[in-house]
XYZ file of C-alpha atoms in Angstrom:
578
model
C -39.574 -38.826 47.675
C -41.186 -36.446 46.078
C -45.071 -35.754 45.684
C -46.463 -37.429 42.434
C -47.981 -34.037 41.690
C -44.430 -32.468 41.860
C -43.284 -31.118 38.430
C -40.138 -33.168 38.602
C -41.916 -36.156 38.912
C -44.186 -35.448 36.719
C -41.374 -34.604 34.036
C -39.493 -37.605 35.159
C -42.971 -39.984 33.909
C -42.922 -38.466 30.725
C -39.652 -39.258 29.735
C -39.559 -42.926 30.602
C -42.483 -43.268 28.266
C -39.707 -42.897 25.797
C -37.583 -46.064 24.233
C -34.838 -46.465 26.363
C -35.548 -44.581 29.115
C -36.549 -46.266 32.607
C -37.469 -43.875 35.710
C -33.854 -44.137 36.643
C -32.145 -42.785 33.191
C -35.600 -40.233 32.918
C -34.853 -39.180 36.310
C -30.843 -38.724 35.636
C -31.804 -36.862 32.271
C -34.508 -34.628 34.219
C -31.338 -33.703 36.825
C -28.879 -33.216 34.309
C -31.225 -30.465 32.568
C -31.982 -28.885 36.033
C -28.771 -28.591 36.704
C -28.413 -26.694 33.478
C -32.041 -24.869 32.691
C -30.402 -22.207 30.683
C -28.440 -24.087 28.250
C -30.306 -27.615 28.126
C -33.836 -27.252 29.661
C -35.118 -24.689 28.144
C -33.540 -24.643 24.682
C -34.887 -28.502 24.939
C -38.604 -27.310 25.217
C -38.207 -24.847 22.533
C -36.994 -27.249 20.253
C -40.144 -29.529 21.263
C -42.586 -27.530 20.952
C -41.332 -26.248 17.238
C -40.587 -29.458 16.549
C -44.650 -30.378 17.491
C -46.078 -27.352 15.688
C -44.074 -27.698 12.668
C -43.639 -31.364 11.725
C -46.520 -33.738 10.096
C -46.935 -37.183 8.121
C -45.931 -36.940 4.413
C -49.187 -37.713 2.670
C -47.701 -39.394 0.251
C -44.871 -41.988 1.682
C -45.799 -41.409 5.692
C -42.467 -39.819 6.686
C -42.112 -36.979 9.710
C -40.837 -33.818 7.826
C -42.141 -30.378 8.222
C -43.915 -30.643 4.654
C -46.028 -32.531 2.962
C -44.754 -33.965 0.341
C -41.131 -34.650 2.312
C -38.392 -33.711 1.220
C -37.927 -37.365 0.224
C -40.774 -37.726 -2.315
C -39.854 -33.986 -3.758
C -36.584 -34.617 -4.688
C -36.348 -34.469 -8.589
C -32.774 -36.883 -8.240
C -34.845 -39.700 -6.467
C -35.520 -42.795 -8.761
C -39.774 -42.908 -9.203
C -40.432 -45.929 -10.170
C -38.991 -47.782 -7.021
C -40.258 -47.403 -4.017
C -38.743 -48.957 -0.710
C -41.543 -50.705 1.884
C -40.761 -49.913 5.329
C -42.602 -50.892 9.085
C -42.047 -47.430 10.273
C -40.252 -44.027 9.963
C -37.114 -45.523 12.170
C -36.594 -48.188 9.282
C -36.670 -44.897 6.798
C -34.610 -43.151 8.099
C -31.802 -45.810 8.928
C -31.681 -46.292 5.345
C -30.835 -42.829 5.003
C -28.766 -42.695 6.962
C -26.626 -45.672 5.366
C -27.549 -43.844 1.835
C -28.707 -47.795 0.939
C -31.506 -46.326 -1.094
C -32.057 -44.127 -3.756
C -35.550 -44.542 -4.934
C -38.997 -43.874 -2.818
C -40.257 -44.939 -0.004
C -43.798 -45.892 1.467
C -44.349 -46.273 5.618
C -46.736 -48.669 6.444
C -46.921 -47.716 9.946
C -46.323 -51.365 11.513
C -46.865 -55.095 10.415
C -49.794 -57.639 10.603
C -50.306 -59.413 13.650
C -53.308 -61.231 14.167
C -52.880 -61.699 17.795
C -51.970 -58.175 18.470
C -55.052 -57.520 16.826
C -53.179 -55.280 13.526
C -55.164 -56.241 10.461
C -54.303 -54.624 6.891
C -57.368 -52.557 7.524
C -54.863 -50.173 10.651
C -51.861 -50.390 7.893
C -50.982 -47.818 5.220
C -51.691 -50.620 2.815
C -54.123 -49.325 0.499
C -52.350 -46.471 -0.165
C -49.640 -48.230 -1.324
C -51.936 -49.993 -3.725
C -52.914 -46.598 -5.256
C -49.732 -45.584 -5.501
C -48.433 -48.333 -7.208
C -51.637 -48.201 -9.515
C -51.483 -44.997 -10.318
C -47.667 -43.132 -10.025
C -46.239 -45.994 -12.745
C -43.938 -47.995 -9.934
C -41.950 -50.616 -11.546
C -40.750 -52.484 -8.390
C -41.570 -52.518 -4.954
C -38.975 -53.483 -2.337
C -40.292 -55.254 0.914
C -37.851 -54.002 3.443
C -39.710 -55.507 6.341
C -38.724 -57.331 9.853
C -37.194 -60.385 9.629
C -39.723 -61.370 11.942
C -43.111 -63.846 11.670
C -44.700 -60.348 11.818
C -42.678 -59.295 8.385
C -43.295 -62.399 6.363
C -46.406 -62.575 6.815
C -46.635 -58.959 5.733
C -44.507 -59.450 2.804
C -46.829 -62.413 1.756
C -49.757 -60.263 1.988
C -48.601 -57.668 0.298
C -47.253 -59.653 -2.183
C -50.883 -60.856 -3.187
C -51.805 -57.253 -2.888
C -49.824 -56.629 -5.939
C -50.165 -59.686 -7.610
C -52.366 -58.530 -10.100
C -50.518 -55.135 -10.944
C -47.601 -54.699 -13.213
C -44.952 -54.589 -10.691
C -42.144 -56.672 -9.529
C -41.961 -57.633 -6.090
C -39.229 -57.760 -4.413
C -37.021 -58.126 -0.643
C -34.154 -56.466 0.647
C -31.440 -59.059 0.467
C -28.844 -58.267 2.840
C -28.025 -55.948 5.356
C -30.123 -57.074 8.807
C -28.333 -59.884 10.808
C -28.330 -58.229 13.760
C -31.438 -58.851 15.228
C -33.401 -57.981 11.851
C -34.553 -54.601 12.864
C -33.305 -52.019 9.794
C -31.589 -49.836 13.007
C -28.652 -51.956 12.956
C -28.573 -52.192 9.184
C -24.954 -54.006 8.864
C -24.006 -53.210 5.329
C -24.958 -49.638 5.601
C -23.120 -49.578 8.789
C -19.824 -50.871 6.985
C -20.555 -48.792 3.871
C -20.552 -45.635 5.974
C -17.215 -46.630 8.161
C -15.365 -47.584 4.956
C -16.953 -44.148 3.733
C -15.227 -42.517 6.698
C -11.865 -44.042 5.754
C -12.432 -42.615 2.011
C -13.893 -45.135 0.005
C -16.385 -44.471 -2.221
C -19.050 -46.842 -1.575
C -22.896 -46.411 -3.174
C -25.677 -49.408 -3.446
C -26.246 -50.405 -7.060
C -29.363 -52.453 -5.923
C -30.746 -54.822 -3.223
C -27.855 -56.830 -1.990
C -25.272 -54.917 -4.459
C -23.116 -52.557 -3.790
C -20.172 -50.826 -5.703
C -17.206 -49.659 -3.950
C -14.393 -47.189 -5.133
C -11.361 -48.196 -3.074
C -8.337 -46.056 -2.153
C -5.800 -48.486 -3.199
C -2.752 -50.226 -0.908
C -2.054 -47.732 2.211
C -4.212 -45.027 0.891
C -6.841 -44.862 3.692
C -7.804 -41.368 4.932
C -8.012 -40.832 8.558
C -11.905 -40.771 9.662
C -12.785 -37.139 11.515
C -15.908 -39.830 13.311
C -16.263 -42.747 15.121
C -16.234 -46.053 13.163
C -19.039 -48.106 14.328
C -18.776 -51.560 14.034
C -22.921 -52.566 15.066
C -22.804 -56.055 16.730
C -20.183 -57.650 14.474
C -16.489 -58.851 16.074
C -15.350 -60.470 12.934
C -16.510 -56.402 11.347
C -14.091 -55.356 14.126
C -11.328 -57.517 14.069
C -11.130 -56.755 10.203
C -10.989 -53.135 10.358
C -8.414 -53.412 13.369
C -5.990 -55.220 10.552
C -6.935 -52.652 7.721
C -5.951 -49.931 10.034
C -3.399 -51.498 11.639
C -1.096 -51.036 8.270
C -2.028 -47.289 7.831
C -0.741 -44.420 9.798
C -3.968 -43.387 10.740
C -6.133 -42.837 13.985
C -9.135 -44.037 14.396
C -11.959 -45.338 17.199
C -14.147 -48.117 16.388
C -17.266 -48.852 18.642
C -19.989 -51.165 18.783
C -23.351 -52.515 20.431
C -23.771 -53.427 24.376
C -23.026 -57.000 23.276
C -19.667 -56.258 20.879
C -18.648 -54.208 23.792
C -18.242 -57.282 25.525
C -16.066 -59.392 23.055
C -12.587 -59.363 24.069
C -10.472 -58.242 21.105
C -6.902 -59.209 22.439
C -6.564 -61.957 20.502
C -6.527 -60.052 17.386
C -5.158 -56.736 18.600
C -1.606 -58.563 20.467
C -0.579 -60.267 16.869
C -1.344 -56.908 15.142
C 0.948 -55.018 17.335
C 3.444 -56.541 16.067
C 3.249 -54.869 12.886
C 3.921 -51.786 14.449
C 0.196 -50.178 15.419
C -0.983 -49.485 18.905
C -4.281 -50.305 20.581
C -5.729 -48.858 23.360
C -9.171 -50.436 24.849
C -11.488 -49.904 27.237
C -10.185 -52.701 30.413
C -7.185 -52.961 27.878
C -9.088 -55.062 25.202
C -12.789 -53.913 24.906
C -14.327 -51.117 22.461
C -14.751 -48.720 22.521
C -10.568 -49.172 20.929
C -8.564 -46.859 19.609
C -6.398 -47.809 16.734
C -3.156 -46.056 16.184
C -1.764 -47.002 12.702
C 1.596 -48.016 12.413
C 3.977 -45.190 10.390
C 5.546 -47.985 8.491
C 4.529 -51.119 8.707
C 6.270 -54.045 9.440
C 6.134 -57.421 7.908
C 5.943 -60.132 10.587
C 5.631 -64.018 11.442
C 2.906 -64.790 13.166
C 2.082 -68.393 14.713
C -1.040 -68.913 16.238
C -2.166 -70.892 18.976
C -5.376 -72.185 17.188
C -6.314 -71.843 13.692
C -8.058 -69.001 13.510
C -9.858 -66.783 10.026
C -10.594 -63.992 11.621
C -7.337 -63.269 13.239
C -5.725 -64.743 10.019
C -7.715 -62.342 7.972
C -6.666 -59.166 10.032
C -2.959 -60.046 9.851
C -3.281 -60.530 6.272
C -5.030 -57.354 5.490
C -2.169 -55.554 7.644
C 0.239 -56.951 5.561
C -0.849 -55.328 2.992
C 0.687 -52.305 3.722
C 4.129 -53.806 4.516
C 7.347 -53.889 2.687
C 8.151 -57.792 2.861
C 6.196 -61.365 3.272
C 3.642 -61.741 6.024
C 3.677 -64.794 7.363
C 0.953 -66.939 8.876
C 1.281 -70.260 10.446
C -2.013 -72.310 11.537
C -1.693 -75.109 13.940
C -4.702 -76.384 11.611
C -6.431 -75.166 8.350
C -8.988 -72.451 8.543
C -11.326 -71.267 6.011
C -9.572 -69.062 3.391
C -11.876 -66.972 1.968
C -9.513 -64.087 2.845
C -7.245 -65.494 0.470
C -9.089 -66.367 -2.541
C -10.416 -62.850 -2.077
C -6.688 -61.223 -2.108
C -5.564 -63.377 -4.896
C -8.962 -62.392 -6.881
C -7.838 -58.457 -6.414
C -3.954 -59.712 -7.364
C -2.226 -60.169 -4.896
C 0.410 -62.839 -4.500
C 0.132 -65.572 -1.658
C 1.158 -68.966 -1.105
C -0.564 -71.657 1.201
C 1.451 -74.735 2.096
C 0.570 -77.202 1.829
C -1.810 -76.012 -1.056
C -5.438 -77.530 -1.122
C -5.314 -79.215 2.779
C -8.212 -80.772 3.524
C -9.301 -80.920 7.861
C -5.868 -82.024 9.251
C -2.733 -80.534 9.361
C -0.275 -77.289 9.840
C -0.964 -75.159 7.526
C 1.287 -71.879 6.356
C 0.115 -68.724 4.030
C 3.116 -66.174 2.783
C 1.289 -63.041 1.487
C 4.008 -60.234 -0.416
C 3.477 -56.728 0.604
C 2.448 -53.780 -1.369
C 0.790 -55.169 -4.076
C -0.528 -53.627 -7.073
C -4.769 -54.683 -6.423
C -6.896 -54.378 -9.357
C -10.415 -53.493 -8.724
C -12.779 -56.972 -10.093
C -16.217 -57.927 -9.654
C -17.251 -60.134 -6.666
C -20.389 -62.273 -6.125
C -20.747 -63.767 -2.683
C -21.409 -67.095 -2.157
C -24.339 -68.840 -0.470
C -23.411 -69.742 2.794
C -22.954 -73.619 3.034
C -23.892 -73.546 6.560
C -27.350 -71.898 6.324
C -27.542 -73.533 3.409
C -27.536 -76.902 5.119
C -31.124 -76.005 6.925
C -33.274 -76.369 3.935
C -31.080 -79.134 2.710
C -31.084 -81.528 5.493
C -34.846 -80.726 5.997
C -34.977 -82.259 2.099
C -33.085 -84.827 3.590
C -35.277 -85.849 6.806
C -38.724 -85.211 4.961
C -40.378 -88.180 2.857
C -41.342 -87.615 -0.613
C -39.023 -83.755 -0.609
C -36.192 -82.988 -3.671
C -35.100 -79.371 -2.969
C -32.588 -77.086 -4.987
C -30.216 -74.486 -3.186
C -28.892 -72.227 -5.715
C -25.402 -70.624 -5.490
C -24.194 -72.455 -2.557
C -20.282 -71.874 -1.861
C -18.392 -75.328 -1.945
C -15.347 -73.945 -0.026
C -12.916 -77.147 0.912
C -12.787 -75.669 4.163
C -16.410 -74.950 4.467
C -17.581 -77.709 3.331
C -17.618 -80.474 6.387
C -21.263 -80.818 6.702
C -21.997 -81.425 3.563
C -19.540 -83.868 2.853
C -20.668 -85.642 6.170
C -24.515 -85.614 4.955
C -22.973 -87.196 2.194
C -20.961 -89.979 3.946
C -24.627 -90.548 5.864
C -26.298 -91.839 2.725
C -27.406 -88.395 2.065
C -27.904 -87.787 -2.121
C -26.459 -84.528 -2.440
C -26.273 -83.221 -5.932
C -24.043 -80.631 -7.266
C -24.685 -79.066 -10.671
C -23.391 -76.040 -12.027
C -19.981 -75.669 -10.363
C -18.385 -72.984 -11.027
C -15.276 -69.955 -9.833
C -16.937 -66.723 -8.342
C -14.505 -64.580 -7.086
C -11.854 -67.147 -6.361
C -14.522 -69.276 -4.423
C -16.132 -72.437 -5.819
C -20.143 -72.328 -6.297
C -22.464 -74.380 -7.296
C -26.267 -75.364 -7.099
C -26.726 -78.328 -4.484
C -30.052 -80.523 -4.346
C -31.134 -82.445 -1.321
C -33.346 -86.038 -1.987
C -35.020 -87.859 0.555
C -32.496 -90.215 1.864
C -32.041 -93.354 4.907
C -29.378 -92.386 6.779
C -26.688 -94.121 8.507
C -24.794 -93.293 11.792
C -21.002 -92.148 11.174
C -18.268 -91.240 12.814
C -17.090 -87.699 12.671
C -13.476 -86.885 12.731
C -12.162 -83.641 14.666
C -11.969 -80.637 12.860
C -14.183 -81.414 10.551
C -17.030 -78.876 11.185
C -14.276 -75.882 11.918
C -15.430 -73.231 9.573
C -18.973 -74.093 9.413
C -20.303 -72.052 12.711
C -24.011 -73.414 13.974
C -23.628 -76.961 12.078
C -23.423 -79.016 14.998
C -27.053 -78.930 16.283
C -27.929 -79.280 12.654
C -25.833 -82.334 12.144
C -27.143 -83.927 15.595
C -30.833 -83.721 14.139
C -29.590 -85.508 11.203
C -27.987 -88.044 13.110
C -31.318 -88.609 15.385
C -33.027 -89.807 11.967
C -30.098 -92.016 11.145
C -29.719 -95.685 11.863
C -26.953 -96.745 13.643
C -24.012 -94.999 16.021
C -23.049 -91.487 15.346
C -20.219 -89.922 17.213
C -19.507 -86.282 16.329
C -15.865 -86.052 17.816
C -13.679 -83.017 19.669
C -17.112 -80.843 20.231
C -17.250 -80.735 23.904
C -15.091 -77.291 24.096
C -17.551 -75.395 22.075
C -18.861 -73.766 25.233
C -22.218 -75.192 26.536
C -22.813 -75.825 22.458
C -22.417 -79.897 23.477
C -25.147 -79.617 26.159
C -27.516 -77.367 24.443
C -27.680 -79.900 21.353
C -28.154 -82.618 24.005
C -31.214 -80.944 25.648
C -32.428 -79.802 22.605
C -32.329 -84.068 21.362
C -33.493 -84.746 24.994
C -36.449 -82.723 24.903
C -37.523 -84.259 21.759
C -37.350 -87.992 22.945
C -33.615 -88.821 21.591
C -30.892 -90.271 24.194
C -27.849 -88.765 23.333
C -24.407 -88.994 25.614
C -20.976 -87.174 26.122
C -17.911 -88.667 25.971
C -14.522 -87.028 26.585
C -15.385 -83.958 24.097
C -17.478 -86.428 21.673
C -21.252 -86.281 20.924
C -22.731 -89.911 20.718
C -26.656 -90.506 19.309
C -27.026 -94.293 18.910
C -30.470 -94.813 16.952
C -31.900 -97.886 15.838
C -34.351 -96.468 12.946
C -37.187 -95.576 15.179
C -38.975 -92.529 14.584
C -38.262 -89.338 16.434
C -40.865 -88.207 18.759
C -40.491 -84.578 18.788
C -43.073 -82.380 20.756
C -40.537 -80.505 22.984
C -40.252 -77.395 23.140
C -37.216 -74.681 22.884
C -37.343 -71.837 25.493
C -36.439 -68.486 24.385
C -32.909 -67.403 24.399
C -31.295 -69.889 23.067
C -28.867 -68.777 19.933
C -30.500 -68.408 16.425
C -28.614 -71.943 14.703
C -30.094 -74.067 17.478
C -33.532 -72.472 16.839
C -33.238 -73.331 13.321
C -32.140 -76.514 14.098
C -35.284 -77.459 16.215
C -37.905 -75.925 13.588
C -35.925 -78.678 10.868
C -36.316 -81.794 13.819
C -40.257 -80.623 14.209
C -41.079 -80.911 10.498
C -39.689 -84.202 10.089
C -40.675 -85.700 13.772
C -43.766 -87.225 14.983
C -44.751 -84.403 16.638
C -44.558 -80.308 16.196
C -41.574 -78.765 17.930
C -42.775 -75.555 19.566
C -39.721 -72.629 19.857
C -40.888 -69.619 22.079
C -38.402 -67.097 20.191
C -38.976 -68.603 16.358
C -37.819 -65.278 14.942
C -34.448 -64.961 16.726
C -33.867 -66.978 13.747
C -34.065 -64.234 11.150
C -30.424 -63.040 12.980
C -28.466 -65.273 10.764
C -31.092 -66.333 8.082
C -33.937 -63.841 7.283
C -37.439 -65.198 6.976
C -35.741 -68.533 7.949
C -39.818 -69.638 9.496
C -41.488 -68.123 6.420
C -39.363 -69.873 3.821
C -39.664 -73.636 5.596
C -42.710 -73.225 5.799
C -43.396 -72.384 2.226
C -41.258 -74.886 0.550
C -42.964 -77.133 2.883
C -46.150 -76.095 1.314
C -47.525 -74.244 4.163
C -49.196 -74.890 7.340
C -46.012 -76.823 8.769
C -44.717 -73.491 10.728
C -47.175 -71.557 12.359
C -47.168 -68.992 15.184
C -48.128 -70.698 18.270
């Protein structure tokens, strides 16, 4: 061991003050550069110490450039009159990097948090005030955590700039993975569709505008494709490649790393491509694009839209009918999409509801025709704020947009068969899919019985639906949910915990009530997976007692802001940091 004192050591403490570096990866870096002082060590401490003389906050936005103003707020192309809100530099420059953004920015050097003791006062938030004030800004966009931290932030800022002629807006899309801007998942697909050759630019928050290359025109990407945490990103690109004869290497996070991929990647081979993966199915995968592709017959073991989706997309490229067969329906979003670009499928039988084989033909080579495309509300997030509507006395609550997908649609139409009033208005065709604007009343439910198969397609609805049953009177049994593995027990703790018996029996979920109230006043323990979280934050507001979840903004994952939007349709107060 050597001497604290030692220069090694002392080296070695320095760099595990860095992110991501413990003693042991500092210590392997600090080796690594000994090994090599010519070439890495010393080239390394150059580039520090230029790197410390030379670069300084922007006075203007906050960025790290070596002059002030950066090269950000000098360039003449930039649109002024929108400027981009960001925690810290990271955030701007992983929008950058995605080329997401093409107005201003403004770093506000963290977010408020009242018990870490960061009030506006240690925030670049008066600045932003002048600048809006004085440099004729139009509209600001809150690009901020998807954290407690961030909404309240955004809220405050928002009454900042209440009184100033501004619009206020949030970034839309584009942070599921964990809500930090770093693993931005639109701008990472943007840039790996980039890589294959589309042209792809962001028209605005949550729009983008992409130039394709047409049927079997992708280029080959000269860089890795990085898929971020997403498997369903993966398995999609895996068919899109699949029909090309291209290489390519898509990688991902620590977690993606870990999702198996054969299940997508053995059907696909039969269309002529090769994949080679780390242990045989992992990423990092190499793709090796078949030279012509073949048209195939696939028939899966379980219905399945992903791997549906990625044989369908392969198809594409092939001379011939692809053909899919489903032990059971899936959703078919794939296919409304296709047949919105032109192309020509058939699904038999047409229009299946939960039950039943189901078969989709798609014809090669089609002629696509570029079209406009508005993505639907998701009906399963959507069925948070709804059921809350449902559960609270005295609530009526509109969802706006809210995709009505046959196959998407089970929890809905099982709030409905509970009593719930559910109202649709507006319905409408958006891109193939049906939309419309739903509104939740305060209803009594009843217990029902839930067939099989009838929340497939609507991932995180079952500790949702068991919350709503808890409030119902009478006998619910949620059937064929015990191999959703651990989901069954983790919805019966999470009912346990709050004072609501609830039983397994051969795969079905069982909550007999008798129109007592729900308790409530468990608590959640962090770690537990985003829906769930969601789910216990809609039991607390409706319950007896608070819930309290130790890990509230896991929930901004799936459904940004999730806490800060409850709790303001709820009129505030009813979510609160503990």
């Amino acid at each position: 061991m050597n001497h604290p004192n030692d220069p090694v050591e002392q080296l070695v403490g320095l760099l595990s003050r860095l992110p991501g570096y413990g003693r042991r990866s500092a210590r392997r870096a600090v080796l690594k550069m000994l090994q090599d002082p010519q070439r890495l060590m010393l080239p390394l401490a150059d580039g520090l110490r230029i790197a410390a003389e030379a670069v300084r906050p922007c006075e203007v936005c906050g960025n790290l450039d070596t002059a002030s103003p950066c090269h950000v707020c000098r360039d003449p192309h930039r649109e002024r009159g929108l400027v981009c809100v960001v925690e810290g530099v990271a955030d701007l420059w992983a929008l950058e990097r995605a080329g997401a953004h093409r107005g201003l920015y403004h770093v506000l050097g963290g977010v408020l948090s009242p018990l870490g003791g960061v009030g506006p006062e240690d925030l670049r938030i008066q600045p932003l005030v002048r600048r809006v004030a004085e440099e004729g800004i139009r509209e600001v966009i809150l690009a901020l955590p998807a954290t407690v931290e961030g909404a309240t932030t955004g809220h405050y800022l928002h009454d900042r700039l209440h009184d100033l002629p501004v619009q206020v807006t949030r970034l839309a899309q584009g942070v599921p993975m964990g809500g930090a801007l770093d693993v931005l998942d639109d701008g990472t697909l943007a840039a790996a569709l980039r890589a294959l050759g589309a042209r792809v630019e962001q028209a605005g928050p949550g729009a983008w505008r992409v130039a394709g290359r047409g049927v079997g025109g992708l280029a080959e990407p000269a860089e890795v494709l990085e898929m971020g945490g997403s498997g369903s990103a993966a398995a999609l690109f895996c068919g899109m490649l699949a029909g090309h004869p291209v290489f390519a290497v898509l990688a991902g996070d620590a977690a993606l790393r870990r999702h198996p991929m054969g299940r997508v990647t053995g059907p696909l081979a039969a269309c002529g491509a090769r994949f080679t993966g780390c242990g045989g199915e992992f990423l990092p995968l190499a793709v090796e694009g078949a030279r012509l592709a073949l048209p195939a017959e696939h028939r899966l073991p379980v219905a399945s839209a992903t791997v549906k989706s990625a044989l369908l997309l392969a198809g594409l490229c092939a001379r011939g009918v692809t053909r899919v067969e489903e032990p059971g329906p899936s959703p078919d979003h794939t296919e409304n999409l296709l047949r919105h670009f032109g192309a020509r499928l058939r699904i038999m039988p047409e229009g299946a509801g939960w039950d039943g084989a189901r078969v989709t033909e798609l014809d090669g080579q089609p002629e696509l025709v570029a079209a406009p495309v508005s993505v639907p509300g998701d009906p399963s997030l959507a069925g948070f704020p709804l059921v809350a509507a449902l559960l609270v006395p005295g609530s009526r609550l509109t969802v706006r947009g809210v995709g009505l997908n046959l196959l998407r649609n089970g929890l809905l139409a099982t709030l409905r068969e509970m009593g719930g009033e559910l109202a649709v208005t507006g319905e409408r065709i958006e891109a193939g899919e049906a939309v419309g604007d739903v509104t939740a009343t305060h209803s009594a439910l009843r217990g029902v019985d839930v067939p099989a198969g009838r929340l497939r397609g609507t991932k995180g609805a079952l500790p949702l639906l068991a919350v709503a049953a808890a409030f119902a009177t009478g006998t619910s049994r949620i059937r064929g949910v015990g191999a959703e593995s651990g989901g069954l027990a983790a919805v019966m703790a999470l009912l346990a915990a709050n004072g609501v018996a609830a039983e397994a029996e051969e795969g079905d979920l069982i909550i007999r009530r008798d129109g007592a109230p729900v308790p409530g006043g468990g608590s959640m323990a962090a770690g537990a997976d985003s829906c769930s979280v969601m789910s216990a934050l809609v039991l607390g507001l409706a319950a007896e007692k608070p819930v309290t979840v130790e890990d509230g903004a896991c929930a901004g994952v799936v459904f940004p802001d999730f806490a800060g939007l409850m709790d303001r349709v709820a009129g505030g107060g009813a979510i609160t940091s503990a």
